[in-house]
mmCIF file of C-alpha atoms in Angstrom:
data_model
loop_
_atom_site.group_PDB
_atom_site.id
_atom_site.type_symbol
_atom_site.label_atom_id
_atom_site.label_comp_id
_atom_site.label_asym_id
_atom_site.label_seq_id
_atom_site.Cartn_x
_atom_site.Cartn_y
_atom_site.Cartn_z
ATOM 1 C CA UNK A 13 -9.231 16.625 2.446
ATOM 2 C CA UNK A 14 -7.264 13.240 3.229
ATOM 3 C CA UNK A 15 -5.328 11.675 0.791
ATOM 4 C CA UNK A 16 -5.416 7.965 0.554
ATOM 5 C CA UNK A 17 -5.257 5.138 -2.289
ATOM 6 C CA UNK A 18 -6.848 2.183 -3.035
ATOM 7 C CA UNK A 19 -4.896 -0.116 -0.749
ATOM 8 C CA UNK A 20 -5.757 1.757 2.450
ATOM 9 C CA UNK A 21 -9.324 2.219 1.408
ATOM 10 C CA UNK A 22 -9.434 -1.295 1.376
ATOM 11 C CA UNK A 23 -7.472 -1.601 4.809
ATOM 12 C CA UNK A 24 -9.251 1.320 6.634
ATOM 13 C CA UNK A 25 -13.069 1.581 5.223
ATOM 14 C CA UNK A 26 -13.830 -1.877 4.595
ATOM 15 C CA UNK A 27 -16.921 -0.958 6.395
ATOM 16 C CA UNK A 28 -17.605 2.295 4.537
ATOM 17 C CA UNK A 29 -19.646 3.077 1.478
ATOM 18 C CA UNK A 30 -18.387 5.279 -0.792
ATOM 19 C CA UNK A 31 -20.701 7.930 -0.097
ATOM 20 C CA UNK A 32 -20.094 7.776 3.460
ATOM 21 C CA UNK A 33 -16.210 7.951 3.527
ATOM 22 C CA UNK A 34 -16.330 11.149 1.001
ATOM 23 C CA UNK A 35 -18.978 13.124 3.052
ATOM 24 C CA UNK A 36 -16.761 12.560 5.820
ATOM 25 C CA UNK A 37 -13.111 13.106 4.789
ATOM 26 C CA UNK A 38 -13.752 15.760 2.422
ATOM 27 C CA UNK A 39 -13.394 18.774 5.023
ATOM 28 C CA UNK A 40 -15.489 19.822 7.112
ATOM 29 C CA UNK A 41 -16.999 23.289 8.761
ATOM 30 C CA UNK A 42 -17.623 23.649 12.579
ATOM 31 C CA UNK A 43 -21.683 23.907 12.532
ATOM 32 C CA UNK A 44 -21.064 20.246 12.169
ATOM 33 C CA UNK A 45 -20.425 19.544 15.903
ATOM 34 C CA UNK A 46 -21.132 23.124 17.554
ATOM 35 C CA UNK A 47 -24.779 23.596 18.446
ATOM 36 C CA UNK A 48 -25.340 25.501 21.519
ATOM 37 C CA UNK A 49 -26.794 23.791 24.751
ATOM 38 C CA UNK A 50 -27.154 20.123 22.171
ATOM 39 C CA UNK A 51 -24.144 18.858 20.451
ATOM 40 C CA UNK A 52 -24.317 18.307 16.981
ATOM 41 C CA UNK A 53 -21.790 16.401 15.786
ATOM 42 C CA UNK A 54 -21.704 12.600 13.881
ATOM 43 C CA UNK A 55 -19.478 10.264 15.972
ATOM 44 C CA UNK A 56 -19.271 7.902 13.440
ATOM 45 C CA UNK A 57 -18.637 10.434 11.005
ATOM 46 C CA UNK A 58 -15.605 11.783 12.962
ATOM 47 C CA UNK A 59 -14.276 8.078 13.741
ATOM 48 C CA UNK A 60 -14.108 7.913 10.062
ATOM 49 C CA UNK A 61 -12.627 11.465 9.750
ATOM 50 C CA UNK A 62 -9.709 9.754 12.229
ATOM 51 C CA UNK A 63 -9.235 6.755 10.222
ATOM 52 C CA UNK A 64 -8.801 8.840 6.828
ATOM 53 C CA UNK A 65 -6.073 10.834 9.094
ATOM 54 C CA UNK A 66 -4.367 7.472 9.602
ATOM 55 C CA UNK A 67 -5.039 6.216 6.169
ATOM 56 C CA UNK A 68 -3.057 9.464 4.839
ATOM 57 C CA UNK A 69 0.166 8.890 6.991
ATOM 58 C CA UNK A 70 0.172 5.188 5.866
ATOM 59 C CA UNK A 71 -0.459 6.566 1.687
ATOM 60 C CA UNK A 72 2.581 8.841 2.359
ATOM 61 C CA UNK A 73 4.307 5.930 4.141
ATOM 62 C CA UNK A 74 4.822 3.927 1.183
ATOM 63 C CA UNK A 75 5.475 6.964 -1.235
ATOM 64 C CA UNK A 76 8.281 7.697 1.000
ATOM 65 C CA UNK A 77 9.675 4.119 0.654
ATOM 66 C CA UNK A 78 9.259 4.510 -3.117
ATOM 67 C CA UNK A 79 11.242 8.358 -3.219
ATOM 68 C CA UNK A 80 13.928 7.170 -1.122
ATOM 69 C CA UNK A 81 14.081 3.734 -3.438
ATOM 70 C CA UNK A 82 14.538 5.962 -6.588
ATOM 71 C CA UNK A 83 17.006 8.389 -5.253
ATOM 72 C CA UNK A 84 20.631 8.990 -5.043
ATOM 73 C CA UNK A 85 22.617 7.754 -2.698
ATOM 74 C CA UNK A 86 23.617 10.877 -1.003
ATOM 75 C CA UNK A 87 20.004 12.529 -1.364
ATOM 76 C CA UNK A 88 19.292 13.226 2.821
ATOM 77 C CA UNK A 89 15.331 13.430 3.546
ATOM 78 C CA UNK A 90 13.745 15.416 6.260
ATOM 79 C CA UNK A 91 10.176 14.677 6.929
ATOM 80 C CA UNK A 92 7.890 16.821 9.329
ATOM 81 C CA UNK A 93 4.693 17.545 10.189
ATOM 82 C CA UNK A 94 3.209 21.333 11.219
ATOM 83 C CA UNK A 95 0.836 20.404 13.584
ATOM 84 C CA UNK A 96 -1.531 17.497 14.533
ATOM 85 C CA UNK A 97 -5.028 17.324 14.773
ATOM 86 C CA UNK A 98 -7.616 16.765 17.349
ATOM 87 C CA UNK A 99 -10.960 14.377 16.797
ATOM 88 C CA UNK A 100 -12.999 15.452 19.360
ATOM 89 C CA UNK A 101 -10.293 13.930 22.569
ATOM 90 C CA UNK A 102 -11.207 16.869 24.728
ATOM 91 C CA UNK A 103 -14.068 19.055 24.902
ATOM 92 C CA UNK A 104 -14.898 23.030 26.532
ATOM 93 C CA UNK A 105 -17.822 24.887 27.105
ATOM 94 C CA UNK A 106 -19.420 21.514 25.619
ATOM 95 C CA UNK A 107 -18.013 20.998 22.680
ATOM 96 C CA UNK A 108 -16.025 18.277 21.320
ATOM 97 C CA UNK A 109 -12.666 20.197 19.932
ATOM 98 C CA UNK A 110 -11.616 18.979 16.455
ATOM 99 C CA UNK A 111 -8.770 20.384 13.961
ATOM 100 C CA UNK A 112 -5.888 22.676 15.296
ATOM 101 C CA UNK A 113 -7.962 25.890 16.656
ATOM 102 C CA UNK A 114 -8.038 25.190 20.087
ATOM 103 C CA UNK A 115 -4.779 25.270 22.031
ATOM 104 C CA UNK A 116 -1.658 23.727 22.315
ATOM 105 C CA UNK A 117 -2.213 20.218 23.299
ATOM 106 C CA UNK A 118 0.035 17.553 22.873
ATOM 107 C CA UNK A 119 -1.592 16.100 20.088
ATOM 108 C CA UNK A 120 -1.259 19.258 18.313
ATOM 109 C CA UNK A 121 2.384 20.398 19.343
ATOM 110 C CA UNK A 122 4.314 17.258 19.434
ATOM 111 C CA UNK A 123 5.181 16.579 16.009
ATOM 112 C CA UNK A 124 7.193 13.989 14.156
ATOM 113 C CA UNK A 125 10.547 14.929 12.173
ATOM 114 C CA UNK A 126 12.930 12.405 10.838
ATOM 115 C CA UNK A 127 15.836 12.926 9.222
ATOM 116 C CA UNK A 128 17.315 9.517 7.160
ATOM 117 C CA UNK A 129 19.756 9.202 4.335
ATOM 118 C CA UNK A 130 21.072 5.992 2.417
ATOM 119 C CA UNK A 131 24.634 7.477 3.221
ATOM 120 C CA UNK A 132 26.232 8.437 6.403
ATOM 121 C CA UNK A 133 25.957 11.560 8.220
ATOM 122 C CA UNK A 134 26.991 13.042 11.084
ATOM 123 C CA UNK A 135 23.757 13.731 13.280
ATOM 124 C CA UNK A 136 23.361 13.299 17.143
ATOM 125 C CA UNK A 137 20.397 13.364 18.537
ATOM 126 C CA UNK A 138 18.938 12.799 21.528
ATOM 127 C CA UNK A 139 15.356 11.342 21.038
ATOM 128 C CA UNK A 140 14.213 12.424 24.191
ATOM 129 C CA UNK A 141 15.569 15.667 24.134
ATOM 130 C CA UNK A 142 13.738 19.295 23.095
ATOM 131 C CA UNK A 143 13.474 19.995 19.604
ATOM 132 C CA UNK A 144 11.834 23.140 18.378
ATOM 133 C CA UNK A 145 10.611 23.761 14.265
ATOM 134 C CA UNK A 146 13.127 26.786 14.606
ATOM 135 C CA UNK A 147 15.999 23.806 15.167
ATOM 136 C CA UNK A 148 15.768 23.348 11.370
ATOM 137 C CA UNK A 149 17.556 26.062 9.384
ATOM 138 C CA UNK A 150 20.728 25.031 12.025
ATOM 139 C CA UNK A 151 20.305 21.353 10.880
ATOM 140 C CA UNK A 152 19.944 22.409 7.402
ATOM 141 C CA UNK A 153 23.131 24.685 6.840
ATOM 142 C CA UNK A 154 25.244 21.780 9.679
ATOM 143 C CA UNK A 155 24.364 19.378 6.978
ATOM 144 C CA UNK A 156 24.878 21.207 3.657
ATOM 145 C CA UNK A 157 28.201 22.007 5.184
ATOM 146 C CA UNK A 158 29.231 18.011 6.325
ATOM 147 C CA UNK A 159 29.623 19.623 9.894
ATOM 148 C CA UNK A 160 28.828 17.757 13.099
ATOM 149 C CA UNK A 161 24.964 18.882 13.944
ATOM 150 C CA UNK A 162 24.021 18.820 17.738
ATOM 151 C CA UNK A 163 21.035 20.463 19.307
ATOM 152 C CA UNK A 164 20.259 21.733 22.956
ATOM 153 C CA UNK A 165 17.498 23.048 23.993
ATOM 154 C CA UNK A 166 16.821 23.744 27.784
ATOM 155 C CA UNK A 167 13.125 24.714 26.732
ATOM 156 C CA UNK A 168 11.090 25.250 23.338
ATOM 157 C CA UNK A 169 7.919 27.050 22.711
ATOM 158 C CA UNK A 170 4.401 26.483 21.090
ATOM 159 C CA UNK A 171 1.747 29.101 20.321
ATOM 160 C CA UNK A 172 -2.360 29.004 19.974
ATOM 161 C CA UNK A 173 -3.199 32.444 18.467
ATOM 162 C CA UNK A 174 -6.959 32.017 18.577
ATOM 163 C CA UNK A 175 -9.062 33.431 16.251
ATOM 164 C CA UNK A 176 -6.132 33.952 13.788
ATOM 165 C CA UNK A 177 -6.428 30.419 12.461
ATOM 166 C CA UNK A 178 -9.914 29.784 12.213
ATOM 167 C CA UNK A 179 -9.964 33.019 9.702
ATOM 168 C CA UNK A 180 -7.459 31.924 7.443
ATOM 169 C CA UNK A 181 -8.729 28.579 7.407
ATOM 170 C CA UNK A 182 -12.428 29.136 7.193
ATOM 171 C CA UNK A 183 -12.814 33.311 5.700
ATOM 172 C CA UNK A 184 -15.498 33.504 7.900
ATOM 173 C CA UNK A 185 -16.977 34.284 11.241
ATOM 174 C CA UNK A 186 -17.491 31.784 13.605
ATOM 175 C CA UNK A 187 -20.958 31.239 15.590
ATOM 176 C CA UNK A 188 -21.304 34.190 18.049
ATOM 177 C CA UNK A 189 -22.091 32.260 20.937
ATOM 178 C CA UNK A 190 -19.107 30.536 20.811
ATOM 179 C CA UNK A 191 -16.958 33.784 21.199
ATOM 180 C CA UNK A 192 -14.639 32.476 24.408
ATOM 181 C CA UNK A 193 -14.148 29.603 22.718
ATOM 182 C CA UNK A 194 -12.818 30.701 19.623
ATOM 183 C CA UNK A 195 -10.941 33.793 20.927
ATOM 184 C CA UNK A 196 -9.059 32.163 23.606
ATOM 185 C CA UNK A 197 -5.110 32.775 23.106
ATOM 186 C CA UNK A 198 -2.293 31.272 24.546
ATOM 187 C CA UNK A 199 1.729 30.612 25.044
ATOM 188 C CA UNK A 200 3.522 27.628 26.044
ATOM 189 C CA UNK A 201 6.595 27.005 27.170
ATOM 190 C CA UNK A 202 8.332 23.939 27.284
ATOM 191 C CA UNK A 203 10.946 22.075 29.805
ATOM 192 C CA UNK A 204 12.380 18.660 30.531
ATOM 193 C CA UNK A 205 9.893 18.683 33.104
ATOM 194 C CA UNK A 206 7.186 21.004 32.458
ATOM 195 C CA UNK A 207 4.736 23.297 30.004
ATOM 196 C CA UNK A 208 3.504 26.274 31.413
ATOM 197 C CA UNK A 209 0.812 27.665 29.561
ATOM 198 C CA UNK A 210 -0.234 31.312 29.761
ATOM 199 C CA UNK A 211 -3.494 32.062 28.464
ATOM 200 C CA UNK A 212 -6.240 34.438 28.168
ATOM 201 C CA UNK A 213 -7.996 32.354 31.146
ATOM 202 C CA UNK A 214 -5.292 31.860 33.421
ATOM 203 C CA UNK A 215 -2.180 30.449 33.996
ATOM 204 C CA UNK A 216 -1.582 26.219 33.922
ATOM 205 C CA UNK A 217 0.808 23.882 34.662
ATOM 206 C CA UNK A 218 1.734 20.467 32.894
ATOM 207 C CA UNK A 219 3.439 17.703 32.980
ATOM 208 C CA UNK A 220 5.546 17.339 29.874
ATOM 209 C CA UNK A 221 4.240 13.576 29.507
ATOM 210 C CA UNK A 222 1.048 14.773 29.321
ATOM 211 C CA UNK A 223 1.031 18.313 27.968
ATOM 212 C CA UNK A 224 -2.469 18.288 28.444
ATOM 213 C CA UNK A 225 -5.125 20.217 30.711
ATOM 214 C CA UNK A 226 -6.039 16.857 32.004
ATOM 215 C CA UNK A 227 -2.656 16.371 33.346
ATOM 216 C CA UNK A 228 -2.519 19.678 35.470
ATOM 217 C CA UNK A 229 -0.480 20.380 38.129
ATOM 218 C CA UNK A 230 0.474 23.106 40.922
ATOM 219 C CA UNK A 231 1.314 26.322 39.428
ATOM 220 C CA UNK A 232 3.901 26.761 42.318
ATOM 221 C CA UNK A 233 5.776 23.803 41.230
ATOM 222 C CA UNK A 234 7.884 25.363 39.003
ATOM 223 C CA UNK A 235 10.487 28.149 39.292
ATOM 224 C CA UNK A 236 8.997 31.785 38.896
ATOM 225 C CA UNK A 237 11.658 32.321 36.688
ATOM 226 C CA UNK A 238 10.060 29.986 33.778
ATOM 227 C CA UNK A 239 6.739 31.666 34.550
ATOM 228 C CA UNK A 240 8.044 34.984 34.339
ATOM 229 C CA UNK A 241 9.448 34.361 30.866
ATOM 230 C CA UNK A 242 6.465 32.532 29.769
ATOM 231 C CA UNK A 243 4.447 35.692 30.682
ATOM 232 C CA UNK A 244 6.995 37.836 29.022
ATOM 233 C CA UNK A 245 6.570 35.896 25.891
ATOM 234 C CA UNK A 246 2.753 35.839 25.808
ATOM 235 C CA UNK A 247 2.625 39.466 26.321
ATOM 236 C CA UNK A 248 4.873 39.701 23.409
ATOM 237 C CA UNK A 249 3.049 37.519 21.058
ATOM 238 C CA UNK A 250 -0.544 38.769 21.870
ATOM 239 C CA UNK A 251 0.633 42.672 21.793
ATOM 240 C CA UNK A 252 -0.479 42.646 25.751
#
């Protein structure tokens, strides 16, 4: 469930009763919006679902500002988030895809981290540059040690390992007819340019911008070479 207080209720639901905001924010189980050949699913319900997302980051927002107000001086903060979420953006087979299950869109993969202290330290970064999760236990030690941290990356990963999630999330079987949906698996791999994403459907390509299936481009675009390894990591991955 979200985790807001009373000054983003009042900035986010003004429009929401009570009753309303907690039937929508407190979780939610995919029967809501999968239904076969009709869609079942509350758009309102999931608008709200969205704002209680952004009503979260704000509530942790000014809890930051109070930590790093009450802390030493040479206290450094890292902040990052595992994944995203989707509110129903992009839909297959039908149905609206909400939560982290489906894939590795950009929404999903494309994370914040920031890294802030009151004191100095020695960190270059290049905003527009690849960072990777796995980046973070080099940052770590280059910091604990007052060393000079600089990353490079020439391409990062993300993987979707299908019905993996939706087990540990939910302990239970999802609705049979939606089998493809929920057992699709795949591997992405990231450039300055690109994502190439090899799946259990086929193999895409994206522009980076986008990293989307909407924004799809010419496998034959990019070098075999990235395709190759992106191959040899799915295989890996999915045992394949």
């Amino acid at each position: 469930p979200y985790t807001f207080g009373k000054k983003e209720k009042r900035e986010f639901f003004g429009d929401v009763e009570e009753q309303e905001l907690r039937e929508a924010i407190d979780g939610y189980n995919h029967e809501e919006y999968l239904g076969g050949d009709e869609i079942i699913w509350d758009r309102r319900k999931m608008e709200i679902r969205r704002r209680g997302y952004l009503a979260s980051i704000n509530f942790v927002d000014r809890y930051l500002e109070i930590l790093y107000d009450s802390s030493p001086e040479d206290t450094v903060f890292i902040v990052i988030g595992d994944h995203g979420e989707l509110f129903g953006e992009y839909e297959r087979e039908g149905s609206p895809l909400i939560g982290h299950h489906f894939g590795t869109f950009k929404e999903l993969v494309h994370v914040p981290c920031f890294i802030f202290s009151k004191s100095q330290i020695e960190l270059e970064v290049d905003e527009d540059a690849l960072f990777s999760m796995r980046d973070l236990p080099e940052i770590l030690r280059g910091l604990a040690k007052g060393k000079e941290v600089q990353i490079e990356n020439d391409r990062v990963r993300a993987e979707y390992f299908g019905l993996k999630g939706y087990y540990n999330q939910f302990d239970r079987d999802y609705p049979e007819e939606f089998n493809e949906l929920f057992s699709r698996r795949s591997f992405s791999l990231i450039n300055e340019e690109f994502k190439v994403d090899t799946t259990s459907d086929g193999k895409y390509l994206l522009d980076r911008e986008g990293f989307t299936e909407e924004s799809g481009l010419n496998i034959g675009e990019t070098s075999d070479k990235m395709i190759s390894r992106a191959e040899i990591l799915y295989s890996h991955y999915f045992n394949e």
